[in-house]
Coordinates of C-alpha atoms and ligand atoms in Angstrom, one line a residue:
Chain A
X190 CA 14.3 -12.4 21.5
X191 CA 11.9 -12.9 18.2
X192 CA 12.3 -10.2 15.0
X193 CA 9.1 -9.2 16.2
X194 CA 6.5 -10.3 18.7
X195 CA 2.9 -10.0 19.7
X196 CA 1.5 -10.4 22.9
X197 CA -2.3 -10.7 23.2
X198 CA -3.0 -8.0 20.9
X199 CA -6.5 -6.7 19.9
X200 CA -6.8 -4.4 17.4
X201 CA -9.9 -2.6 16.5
X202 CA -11.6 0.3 15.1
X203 CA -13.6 2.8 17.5
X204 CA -13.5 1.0 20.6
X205 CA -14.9 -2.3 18.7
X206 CA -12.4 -5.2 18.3
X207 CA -12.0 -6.6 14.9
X208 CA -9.7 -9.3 16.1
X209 CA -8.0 -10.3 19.5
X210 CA -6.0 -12.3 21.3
X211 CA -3.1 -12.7 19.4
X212 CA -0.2 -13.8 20.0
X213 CA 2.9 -15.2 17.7
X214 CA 6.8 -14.3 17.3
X215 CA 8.3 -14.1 13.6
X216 CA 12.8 -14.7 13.6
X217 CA 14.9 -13.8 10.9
X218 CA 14.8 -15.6 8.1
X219 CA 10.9 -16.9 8.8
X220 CA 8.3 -16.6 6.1
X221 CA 5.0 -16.0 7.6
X222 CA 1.7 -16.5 5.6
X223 CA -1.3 -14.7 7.4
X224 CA -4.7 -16.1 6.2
X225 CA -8.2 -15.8 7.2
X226 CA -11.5 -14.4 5.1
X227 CA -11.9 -10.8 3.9
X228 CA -12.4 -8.8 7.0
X229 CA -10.6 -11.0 9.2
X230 CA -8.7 -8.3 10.3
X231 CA -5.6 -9.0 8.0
X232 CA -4.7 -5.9 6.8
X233 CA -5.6 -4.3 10.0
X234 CA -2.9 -6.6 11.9
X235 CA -0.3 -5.5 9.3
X236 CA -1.2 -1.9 9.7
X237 CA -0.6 -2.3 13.4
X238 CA 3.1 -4.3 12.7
X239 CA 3.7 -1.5 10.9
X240 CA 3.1 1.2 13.7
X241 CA 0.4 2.9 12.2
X242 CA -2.5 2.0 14.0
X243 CA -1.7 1.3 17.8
X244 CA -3.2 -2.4 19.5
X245 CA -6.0 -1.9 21.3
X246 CA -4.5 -3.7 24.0
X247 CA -1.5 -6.4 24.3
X248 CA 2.1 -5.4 23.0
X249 CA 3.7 -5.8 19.6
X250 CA 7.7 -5.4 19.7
X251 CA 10.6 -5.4 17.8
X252 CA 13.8 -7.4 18.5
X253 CA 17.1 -8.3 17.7
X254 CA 17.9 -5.0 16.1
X255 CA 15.4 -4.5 14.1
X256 CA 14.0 -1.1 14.3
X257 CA 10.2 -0.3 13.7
X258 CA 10.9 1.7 11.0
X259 CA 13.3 -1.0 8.8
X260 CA 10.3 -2.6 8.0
X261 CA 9.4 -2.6 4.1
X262 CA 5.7 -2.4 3.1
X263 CA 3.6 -3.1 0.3
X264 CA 0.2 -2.2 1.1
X265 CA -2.8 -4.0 -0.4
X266 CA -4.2 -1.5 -2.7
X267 CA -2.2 1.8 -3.2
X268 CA -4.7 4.6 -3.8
X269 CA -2.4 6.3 -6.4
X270 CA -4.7 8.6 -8.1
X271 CA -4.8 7.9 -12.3
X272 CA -3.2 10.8 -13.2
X273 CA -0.6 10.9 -10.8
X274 CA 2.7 12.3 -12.6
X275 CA 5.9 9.7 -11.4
X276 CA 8.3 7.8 -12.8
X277 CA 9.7 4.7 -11.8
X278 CA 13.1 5.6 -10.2
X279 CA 10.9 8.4 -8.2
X280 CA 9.2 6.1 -6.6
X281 CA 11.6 3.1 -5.9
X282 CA 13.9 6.4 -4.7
X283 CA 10.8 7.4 -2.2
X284 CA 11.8 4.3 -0.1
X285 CA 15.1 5.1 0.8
X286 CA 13.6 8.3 2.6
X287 CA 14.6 7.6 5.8
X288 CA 17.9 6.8 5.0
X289 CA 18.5 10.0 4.0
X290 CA 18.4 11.5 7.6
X291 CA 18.9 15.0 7.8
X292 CA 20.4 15.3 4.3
X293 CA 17.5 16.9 1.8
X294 CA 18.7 15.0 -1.2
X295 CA 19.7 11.7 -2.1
X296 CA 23.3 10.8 -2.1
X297 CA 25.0 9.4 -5.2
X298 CA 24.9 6.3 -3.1
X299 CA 21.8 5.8 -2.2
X300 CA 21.1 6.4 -5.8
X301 CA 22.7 3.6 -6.6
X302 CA 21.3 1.3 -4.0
X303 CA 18.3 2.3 -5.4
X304 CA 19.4 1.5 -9.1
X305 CA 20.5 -1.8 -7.5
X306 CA 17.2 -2.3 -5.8
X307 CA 15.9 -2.1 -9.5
X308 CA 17.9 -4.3 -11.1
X309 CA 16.6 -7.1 -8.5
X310 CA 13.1 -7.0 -9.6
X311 CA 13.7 -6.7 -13.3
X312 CA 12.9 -3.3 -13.9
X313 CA 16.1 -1.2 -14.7
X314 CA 14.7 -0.5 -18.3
X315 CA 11.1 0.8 -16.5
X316 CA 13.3 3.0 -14.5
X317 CA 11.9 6.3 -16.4
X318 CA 8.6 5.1 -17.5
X319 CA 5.6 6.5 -16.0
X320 CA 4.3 4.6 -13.0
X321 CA 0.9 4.4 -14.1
X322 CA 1.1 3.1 -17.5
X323 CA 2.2 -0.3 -16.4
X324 CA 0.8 -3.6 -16.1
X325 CA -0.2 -4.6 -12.7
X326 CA 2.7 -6.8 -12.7
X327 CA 4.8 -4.3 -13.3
X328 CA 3.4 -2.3 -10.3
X329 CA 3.8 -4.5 -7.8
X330 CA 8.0 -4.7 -8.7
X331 CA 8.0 -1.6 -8.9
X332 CA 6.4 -0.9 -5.1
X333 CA 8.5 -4.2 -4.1
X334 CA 11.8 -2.0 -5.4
X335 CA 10.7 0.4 -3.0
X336 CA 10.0 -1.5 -0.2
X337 CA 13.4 -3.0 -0.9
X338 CA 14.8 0.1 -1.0
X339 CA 13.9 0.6 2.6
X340 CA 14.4 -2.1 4.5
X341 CA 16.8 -5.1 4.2
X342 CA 15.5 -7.3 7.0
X343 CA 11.8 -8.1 6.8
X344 CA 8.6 -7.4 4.2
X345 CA 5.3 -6.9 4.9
X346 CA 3.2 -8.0 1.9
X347 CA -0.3 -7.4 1.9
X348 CA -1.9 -9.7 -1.5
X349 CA 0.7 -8.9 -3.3
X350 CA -0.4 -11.2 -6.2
X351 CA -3.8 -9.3 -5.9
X352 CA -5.0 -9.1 -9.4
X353 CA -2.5 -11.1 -11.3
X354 CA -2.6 -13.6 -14.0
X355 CA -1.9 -16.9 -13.2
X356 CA 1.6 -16.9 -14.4
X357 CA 3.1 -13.4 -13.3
X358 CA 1.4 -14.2 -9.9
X359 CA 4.0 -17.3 -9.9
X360 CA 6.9 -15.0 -11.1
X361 CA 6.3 -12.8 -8.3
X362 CA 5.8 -15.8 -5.3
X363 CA 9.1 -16.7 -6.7
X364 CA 10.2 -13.4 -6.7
X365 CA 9.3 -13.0 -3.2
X366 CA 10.9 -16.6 -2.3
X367 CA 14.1 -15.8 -3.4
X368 CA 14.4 -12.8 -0.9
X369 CA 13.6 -15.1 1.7
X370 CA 15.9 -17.9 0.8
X371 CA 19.1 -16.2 -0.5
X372 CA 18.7 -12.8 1.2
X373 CA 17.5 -13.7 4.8
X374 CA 14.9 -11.2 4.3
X375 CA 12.1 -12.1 6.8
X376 CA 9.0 -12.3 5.0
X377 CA 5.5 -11.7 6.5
X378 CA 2.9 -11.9 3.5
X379 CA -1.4 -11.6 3.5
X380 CA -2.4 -14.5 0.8
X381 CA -5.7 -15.8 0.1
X382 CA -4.3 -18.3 -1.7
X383 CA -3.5 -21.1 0.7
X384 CA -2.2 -23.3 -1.8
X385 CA 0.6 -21.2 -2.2
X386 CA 1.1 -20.4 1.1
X387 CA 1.7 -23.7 2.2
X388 CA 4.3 -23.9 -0.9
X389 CA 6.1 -21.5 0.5
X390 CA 5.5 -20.5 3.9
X391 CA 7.6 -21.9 6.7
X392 CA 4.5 -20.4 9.4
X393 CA 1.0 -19.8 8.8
X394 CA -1.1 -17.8 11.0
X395 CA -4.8 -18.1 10.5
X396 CA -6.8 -15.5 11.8
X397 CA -10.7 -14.5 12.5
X398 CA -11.9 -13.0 15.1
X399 CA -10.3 -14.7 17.2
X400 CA -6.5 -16.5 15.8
X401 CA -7.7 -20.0 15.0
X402 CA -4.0 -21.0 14.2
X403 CA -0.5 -20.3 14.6
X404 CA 2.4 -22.7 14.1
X405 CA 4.7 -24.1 11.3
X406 CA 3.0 -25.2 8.2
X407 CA 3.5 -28.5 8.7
X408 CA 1.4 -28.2 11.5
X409 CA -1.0 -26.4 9.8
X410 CA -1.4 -28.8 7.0
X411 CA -2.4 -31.6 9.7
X412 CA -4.5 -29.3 11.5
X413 CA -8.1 -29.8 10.9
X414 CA -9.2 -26.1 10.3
X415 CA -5.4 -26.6 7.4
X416 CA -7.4 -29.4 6.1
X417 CA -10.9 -27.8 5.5
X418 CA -9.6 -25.1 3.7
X419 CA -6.8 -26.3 1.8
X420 CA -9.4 -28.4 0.3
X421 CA -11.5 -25.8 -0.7
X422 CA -8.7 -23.3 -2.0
X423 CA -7.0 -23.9 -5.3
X424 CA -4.3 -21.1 -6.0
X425 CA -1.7 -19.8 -8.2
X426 CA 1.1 -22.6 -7.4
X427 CA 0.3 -26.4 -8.5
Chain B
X240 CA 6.5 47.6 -33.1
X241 CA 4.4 50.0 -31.4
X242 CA 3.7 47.6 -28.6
X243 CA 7.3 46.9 -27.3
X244 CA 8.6 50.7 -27.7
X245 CA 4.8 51.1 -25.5
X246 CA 6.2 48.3 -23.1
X247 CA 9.6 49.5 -23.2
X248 CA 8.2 52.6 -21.7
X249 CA 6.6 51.3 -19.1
X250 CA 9.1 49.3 -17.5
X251 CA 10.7 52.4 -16.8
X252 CA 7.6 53.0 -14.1
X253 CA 8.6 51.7 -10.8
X254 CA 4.8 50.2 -10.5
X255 CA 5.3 48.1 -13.4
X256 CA 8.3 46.4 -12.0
X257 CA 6.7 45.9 -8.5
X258 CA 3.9 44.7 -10.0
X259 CA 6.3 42.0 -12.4
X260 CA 8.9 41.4 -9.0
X261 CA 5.6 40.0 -7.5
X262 CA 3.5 38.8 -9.9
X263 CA 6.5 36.4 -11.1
X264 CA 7.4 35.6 -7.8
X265 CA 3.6 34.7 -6.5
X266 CA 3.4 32.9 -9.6
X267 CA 5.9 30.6 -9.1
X268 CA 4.8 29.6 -5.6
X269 CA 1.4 29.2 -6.1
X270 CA 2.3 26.7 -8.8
X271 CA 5.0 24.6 -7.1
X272 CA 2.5 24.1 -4.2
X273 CA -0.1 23.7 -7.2
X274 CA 1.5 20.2 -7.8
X275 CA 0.8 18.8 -4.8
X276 CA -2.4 20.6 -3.8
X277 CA -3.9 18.7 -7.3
X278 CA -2.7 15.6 -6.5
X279 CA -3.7 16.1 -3.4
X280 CA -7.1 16.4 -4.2
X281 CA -7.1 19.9 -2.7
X282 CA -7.9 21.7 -5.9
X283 CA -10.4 23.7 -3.8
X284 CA -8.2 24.5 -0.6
X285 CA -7.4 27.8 -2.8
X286 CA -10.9 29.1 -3.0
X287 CA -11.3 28.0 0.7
X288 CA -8.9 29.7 2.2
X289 CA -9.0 32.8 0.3
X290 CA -12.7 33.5 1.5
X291 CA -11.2 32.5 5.3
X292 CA -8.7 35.8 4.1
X293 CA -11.2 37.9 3.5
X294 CA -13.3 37.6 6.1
X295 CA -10.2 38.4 8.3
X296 CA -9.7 41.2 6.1
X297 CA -13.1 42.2 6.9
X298 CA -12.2 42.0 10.8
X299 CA -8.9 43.8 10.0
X300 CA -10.4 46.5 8.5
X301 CA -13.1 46.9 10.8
X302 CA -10.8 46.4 13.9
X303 CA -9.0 49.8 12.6
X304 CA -5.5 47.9 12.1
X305 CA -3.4 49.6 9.9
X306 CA -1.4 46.4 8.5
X307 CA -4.3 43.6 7.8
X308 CA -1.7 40.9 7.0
X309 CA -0.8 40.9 11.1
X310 CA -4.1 39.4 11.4
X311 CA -5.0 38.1 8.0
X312 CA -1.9 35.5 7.6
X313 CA -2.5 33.5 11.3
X314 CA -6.2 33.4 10.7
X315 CA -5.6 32.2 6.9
X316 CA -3.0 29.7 8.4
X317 CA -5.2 28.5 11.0
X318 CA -7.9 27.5 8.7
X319 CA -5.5 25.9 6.4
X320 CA -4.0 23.5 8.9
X321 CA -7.5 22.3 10.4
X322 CA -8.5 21.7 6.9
X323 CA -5.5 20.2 5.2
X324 CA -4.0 18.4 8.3
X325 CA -6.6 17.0 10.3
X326 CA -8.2 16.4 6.9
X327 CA -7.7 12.5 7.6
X328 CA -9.7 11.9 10.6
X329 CA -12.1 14.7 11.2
X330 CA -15.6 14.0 11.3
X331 CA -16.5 15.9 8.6
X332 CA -15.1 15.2 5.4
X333 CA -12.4 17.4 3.6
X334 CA -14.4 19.1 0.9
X335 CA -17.5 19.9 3.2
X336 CA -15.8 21.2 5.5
X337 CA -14.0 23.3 3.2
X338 CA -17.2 24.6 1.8
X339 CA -18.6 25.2 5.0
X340 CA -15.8 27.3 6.2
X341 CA -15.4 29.0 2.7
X342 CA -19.0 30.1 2.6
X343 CA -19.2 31.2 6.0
X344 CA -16.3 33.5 5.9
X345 CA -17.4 35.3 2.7
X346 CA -20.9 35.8 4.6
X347 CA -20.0 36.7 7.2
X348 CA -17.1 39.0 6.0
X349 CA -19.5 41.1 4.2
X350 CA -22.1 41.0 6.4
X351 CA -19.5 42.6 8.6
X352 CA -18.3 45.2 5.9
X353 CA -21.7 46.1 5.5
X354 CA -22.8 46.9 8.9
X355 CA -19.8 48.6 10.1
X356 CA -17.6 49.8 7.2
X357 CA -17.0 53.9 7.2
X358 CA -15.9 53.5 3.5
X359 CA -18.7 54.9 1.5
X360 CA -18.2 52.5 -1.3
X361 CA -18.5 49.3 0.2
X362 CA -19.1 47.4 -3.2
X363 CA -16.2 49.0 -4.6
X364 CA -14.1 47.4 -1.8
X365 CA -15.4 44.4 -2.1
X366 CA -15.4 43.9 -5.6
X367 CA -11.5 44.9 -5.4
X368 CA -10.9 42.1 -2.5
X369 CA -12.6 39.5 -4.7
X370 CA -11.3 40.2 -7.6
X371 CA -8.0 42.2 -7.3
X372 CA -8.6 44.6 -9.5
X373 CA -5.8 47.1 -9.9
X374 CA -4.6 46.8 -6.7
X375 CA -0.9 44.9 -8.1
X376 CA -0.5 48.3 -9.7
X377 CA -0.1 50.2 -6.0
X378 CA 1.8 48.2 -4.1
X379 CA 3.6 49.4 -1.4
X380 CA 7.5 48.7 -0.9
X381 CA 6.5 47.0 2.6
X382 CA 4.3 44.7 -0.1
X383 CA 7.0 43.9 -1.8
X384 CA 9.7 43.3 0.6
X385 CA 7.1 41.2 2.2
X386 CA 6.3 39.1 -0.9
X387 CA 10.1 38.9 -1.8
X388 CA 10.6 37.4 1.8
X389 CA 7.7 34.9 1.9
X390 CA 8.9 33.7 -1.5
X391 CA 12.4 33.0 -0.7
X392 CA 11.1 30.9 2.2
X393 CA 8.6 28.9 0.6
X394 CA 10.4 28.1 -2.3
X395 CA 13.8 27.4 -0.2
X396 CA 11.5 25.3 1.7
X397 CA 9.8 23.7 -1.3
X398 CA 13.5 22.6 -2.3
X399 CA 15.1 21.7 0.9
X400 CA 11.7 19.4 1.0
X401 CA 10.8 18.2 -2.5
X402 CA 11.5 15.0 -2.2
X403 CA 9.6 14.5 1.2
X404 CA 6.6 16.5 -0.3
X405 CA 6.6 13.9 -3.3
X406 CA 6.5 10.9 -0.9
X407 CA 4.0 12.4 1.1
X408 CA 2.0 12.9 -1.9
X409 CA 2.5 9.5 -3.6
X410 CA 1.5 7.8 -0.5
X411 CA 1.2 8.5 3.2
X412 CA 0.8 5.2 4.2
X413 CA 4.1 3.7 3.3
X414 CA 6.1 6.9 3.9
X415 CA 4.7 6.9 7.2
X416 CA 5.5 3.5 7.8
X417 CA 9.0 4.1 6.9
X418 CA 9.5 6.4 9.9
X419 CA 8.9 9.2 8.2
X420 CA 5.9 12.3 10.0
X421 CA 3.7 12.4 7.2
X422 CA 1.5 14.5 9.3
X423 CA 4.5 17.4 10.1
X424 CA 4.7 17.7 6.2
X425 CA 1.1 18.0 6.0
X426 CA 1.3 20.5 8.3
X427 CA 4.0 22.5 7.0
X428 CA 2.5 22.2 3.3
X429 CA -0.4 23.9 5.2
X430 CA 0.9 26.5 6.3
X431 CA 3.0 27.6 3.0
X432 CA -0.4 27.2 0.9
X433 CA -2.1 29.5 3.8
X434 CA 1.0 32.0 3.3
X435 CA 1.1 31.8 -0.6
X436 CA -3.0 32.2 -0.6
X437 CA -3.0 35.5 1.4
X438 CA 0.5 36.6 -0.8
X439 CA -1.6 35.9 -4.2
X440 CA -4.5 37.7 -3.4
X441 CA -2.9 40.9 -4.0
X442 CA -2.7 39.7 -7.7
X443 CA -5.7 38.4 -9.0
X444 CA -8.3 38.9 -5.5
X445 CA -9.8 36.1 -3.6
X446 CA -12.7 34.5 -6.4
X447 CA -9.6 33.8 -9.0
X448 CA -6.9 32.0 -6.7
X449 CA -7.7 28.8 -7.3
X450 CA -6.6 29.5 -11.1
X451 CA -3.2 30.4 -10.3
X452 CA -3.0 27.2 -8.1
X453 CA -4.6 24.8 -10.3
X454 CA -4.2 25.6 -14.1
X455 CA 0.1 25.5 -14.2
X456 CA -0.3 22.2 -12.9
X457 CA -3.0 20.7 -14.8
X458 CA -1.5 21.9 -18.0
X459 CA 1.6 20.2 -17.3
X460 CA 0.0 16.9 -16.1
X461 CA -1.3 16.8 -19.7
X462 CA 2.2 16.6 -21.2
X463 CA 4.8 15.6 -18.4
X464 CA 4.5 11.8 -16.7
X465 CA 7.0 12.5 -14.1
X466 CA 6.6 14.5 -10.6
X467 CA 10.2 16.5 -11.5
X468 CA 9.0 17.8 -15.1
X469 CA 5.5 18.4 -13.7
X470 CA 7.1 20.7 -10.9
X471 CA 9.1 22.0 -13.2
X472 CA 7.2 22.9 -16.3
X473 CA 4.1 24.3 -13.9
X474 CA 6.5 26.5 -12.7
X475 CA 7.4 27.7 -16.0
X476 CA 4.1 28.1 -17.5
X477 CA 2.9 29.9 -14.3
X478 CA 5.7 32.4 -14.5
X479 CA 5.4 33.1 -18.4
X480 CA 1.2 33.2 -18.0
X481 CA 1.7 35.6 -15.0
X482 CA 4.0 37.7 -16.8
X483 CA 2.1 37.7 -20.0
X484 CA -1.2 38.5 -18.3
X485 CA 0.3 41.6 -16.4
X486 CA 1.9 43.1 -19.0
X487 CA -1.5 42.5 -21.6
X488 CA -3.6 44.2 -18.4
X489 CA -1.4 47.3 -18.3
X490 CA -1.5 47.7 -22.3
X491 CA -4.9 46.8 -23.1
X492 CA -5.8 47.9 -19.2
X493 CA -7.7 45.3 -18.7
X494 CA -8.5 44.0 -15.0
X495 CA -4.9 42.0 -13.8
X496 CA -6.7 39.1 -12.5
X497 CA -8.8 38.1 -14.8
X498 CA -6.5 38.9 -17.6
X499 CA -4.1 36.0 -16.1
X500 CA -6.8 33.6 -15.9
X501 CA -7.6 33.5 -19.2
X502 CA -4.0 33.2 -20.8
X503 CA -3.7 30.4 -17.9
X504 CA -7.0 29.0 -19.6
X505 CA -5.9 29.4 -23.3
X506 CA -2.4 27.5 -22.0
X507 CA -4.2 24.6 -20.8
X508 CA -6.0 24.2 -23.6
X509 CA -2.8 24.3 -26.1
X510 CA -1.1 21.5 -23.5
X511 CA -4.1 19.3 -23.6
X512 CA -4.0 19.1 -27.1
X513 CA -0.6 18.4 -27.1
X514 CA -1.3 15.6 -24.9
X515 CA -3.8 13.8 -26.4
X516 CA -1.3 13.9 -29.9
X517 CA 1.6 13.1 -28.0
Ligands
LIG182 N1 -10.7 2.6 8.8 C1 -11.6 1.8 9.3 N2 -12.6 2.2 10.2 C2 -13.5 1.3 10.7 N3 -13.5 0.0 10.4 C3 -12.6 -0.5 9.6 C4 -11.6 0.4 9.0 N4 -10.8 -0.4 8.2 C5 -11.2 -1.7 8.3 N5 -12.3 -1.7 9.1 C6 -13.0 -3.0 9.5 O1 -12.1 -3.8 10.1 C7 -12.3 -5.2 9.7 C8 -11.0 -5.8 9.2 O2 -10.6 -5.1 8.1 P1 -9.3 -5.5 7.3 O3 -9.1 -4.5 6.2 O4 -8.2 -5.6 8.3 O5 -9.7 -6.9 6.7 P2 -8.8 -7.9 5.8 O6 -8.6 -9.1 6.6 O7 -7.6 -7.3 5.3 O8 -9.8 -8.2 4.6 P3 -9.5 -8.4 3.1 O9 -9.2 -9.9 2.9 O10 -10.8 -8.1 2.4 O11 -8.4 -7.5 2.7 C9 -13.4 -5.1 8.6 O12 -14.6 -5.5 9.2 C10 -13.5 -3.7 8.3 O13 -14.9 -3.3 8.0
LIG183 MG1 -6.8 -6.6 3.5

């Protein structure tokens, strides 16, 4: 049984279906680029991995221990308002939420999985700076901490590198590469930026409305629909 | 000099302590839940609700009940979930639909007073409901056991549930994705705002609430960048403004209410000013 599997899942909003039909299986350890053009359904599909919007139709499930809720997120565009008051080490602490079960407070422990968590990303000496008067860089590793902070087993990235320059958008691919490679963190991740994808990626799932690919990237670079558009994409990795 | 022996004096009265007990106490609930309701984009939900309050009072009174609040509080906390917990996915959108209801109580509230009311002075009334007058200067004993109680619960619950209620606030999304009801805490942050609302109407009337709920925490958003000191300093500054304002109202005996708002007003302006320095 597959980390987590779809069966012929359409998902949709209002009885219309933005995408459908989809079907693929993610293991441990698997990075898994989803492309496709803006409105393809992407961050729909993730909001649906995540459990917060139910399929349509088809089944999405969870396997080999992994329970729905150990999945980490980091969503597209966090509406944080500009003058939201919070530090650093509140939010990276904000992930580890459901590990606090019935306890109101965090333990000295988790505080210091959390301090931990921080130190991974590069952003102990942020850890009392006010959330919003970072760079955009600096964001993202800070809601990466967090997502860290509550899972250990798989990521849900959606554009992570939204935004970046050029060379902190490498910093963080490599960031994110790491996990996957020396932590066994499963990694699924929403990229424009095919060029990187195929870098990295061991899968890539192309989607529209209907999914026009799913399969290893190796595949996906001899596929014709791979071919047309990793022609026409140059990204953030060489 | 004068002044203290004068206030020494009156904190003999056993009104003037009431009136403190409370005032300190309603203060410092309205302004933890202040916090979030800001952030929140919920500045209004104070106004709101206290209009959905008086219209039950309206209905209260009317109805010949002798204690309002049996009526007043489940309406009051009624309105406040539909509006703050369904707030997501109703049809129409959070602050209309907080107008609309807002409006229509306070219409139809006095349109009710009006038509049925026995009192003779039905402007008088009103004008009290709206804008408390003097009415924190004859509280009851049941008022202030009740306000003692409600207090100790919201603010043990505030505690027990900070760091949920700063999760929830930062952002649903995630913290629902992490397993974690966002919607059970919207509700229950519902339901304490409903309970503080009807609580801090005694103090400064239904058309000044949203004062008490908003200025603490604006003021300390000017100076304090994390969610702790925020909470923490708007609790402070609410309690001291509170405390200040009844005391100046009872000296210079000017109207409670409005007597708060304005220190609340001249406080926000010193903190903003220390923000833009600091
Ligand atoms: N809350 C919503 N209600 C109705 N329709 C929605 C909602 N959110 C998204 N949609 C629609 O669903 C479709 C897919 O949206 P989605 O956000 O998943 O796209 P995406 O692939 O992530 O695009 P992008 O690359 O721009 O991020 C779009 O056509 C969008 O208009
Ligand atoms: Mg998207």
């Amino acid at each position: 049984m597959a980390q987590l599997s779809c069966k012929d899942v359409a998902l949709g909003y209002e009885g219309k279906a933005v995408t459908e039909h989809l079907s693929f299986e993610v293991n441990k350890g698997d990075y898994l680029c989803i492309v496709g053009e803006n409105g393809a359904g992407k961050s729909t599909l993730i909001k649906a991995l995540l459990g917060l919007k139910s399929p349509m139709s088809g089944t999405i499930e969870t396997g080999e221990g992994l329970k729905p809720t150990e999945i980490g997120y980091l969503p597209q565009q966090t509406q944080v308002q500009k003058d939201f008051p919070a530090s650093v080490r509140e939010i990276v602490l904000s992930g580890l939420l459901n590990k606090c079960g019935f306890n109101p407070f965090y333990s000295k422990k988790l505080k210091e999985f959390a301090a931990l968590q921080m130190e991974r990303m590069n952003i102990s000496e942020l850890s009392d700076r006010c959330y919003r008067e970072l760079s955009g860089g600096q964001q993202q590793r800070v809601l990466l901490a967090r997502a860290l902070c509550a899972t250990g087993k798989m990521l849900l990235l959606d554009e992570p590198v939204a935004g970046l320059d050029p060379k902190v958008t490498k910093e963080m691919y490599e960031l994110i590469y790491r996990l996957n490679r020396e932590d066994g963190i499963t990694v699924i991740m929403v990229s424009h930026d095919i060029a990187a994808a195929v870098k990295y990626a061991s899968h890539i799932l192309h989607i529209s409305h209907t999914p026009l690919f799913f399969g290893t990237k190796e595949d996906y670079i001899a596929s014709d629909i791979g071919k047309t558009f990793a022609d026409t994409k140059d990204g953030g990795a060489e | 000099m004068e002044i203290i022996q004068k206030l020494g004096e009156y904190m003999q009265y056993d009104f003037v302590q009431k009136a403190l007990i409370v005032g300190v106490l309603i203060a410092l609930c309205s302004s933890l839940l202040g916090v979030t309701l800001v952030l929140k984009r919920f500045s209004f939900i104070g106004d709101g609700l206290s209009h959905v309050a008086f219209g039950a009072m309206a209905v209260a009174g009317i109805a010949g009940l002798t204690n309002e609040m049996i009526l007043v509080i489940p309406i009051t906390v009624i309105a406040a979930i539909v509006l703050l917990a369904t707030g997501k996915n109703a049809k129409i959108k959070g602050d209309a639909s907080l107008a609309m209801l807002s409006v229509a109580s306070l219409g139809i509230g006095y349109l009710l007073l009006n038509v049925f009311s026995s009192s003779g002075n039905v402007s008088g009334d009103v004008c009290t409901t709206l804008f408390g007058s003097t009415s924190i200067l004859t509280l009851s004993d049941f008022d202030v056991k009740l306000c003692i109680a409600m207090s100790v619960i919201v603010i043990l619950i505030f505690i027990f549930l900070y760091n949920r209620i700063f999760a929830v606030t930062f952002d649903e999304t995630f913290t629902s994705a992490t397993g974690i009801k966002a919607s059970a805490y919207n509700l229950i942050i519902a339901v304490i705002t409903a309970i503080i609302i009807v609580l801090a109407m005694n103090l400064v009337g239904s058309l000044l609430i949203s004062a008490l709920v908003i200025f603490p925490a604006l003021s300390a958003m000017r100076v304090f960048k994390s969610f702790r000191k925020v909470v923490i300093c708007s609790a402070a500054v609410s309690v001291v403004c509170s405390l200040t304002g009844i005391l100046v109202s009872i000296i210079a005996s000017t109207p409670v209410g409005s007597t708060i708002v304005a220190i609340d007003i001249a406080v926000f302006a010193i903190f903003a000013l220390i923000g833009r320095k600091g």
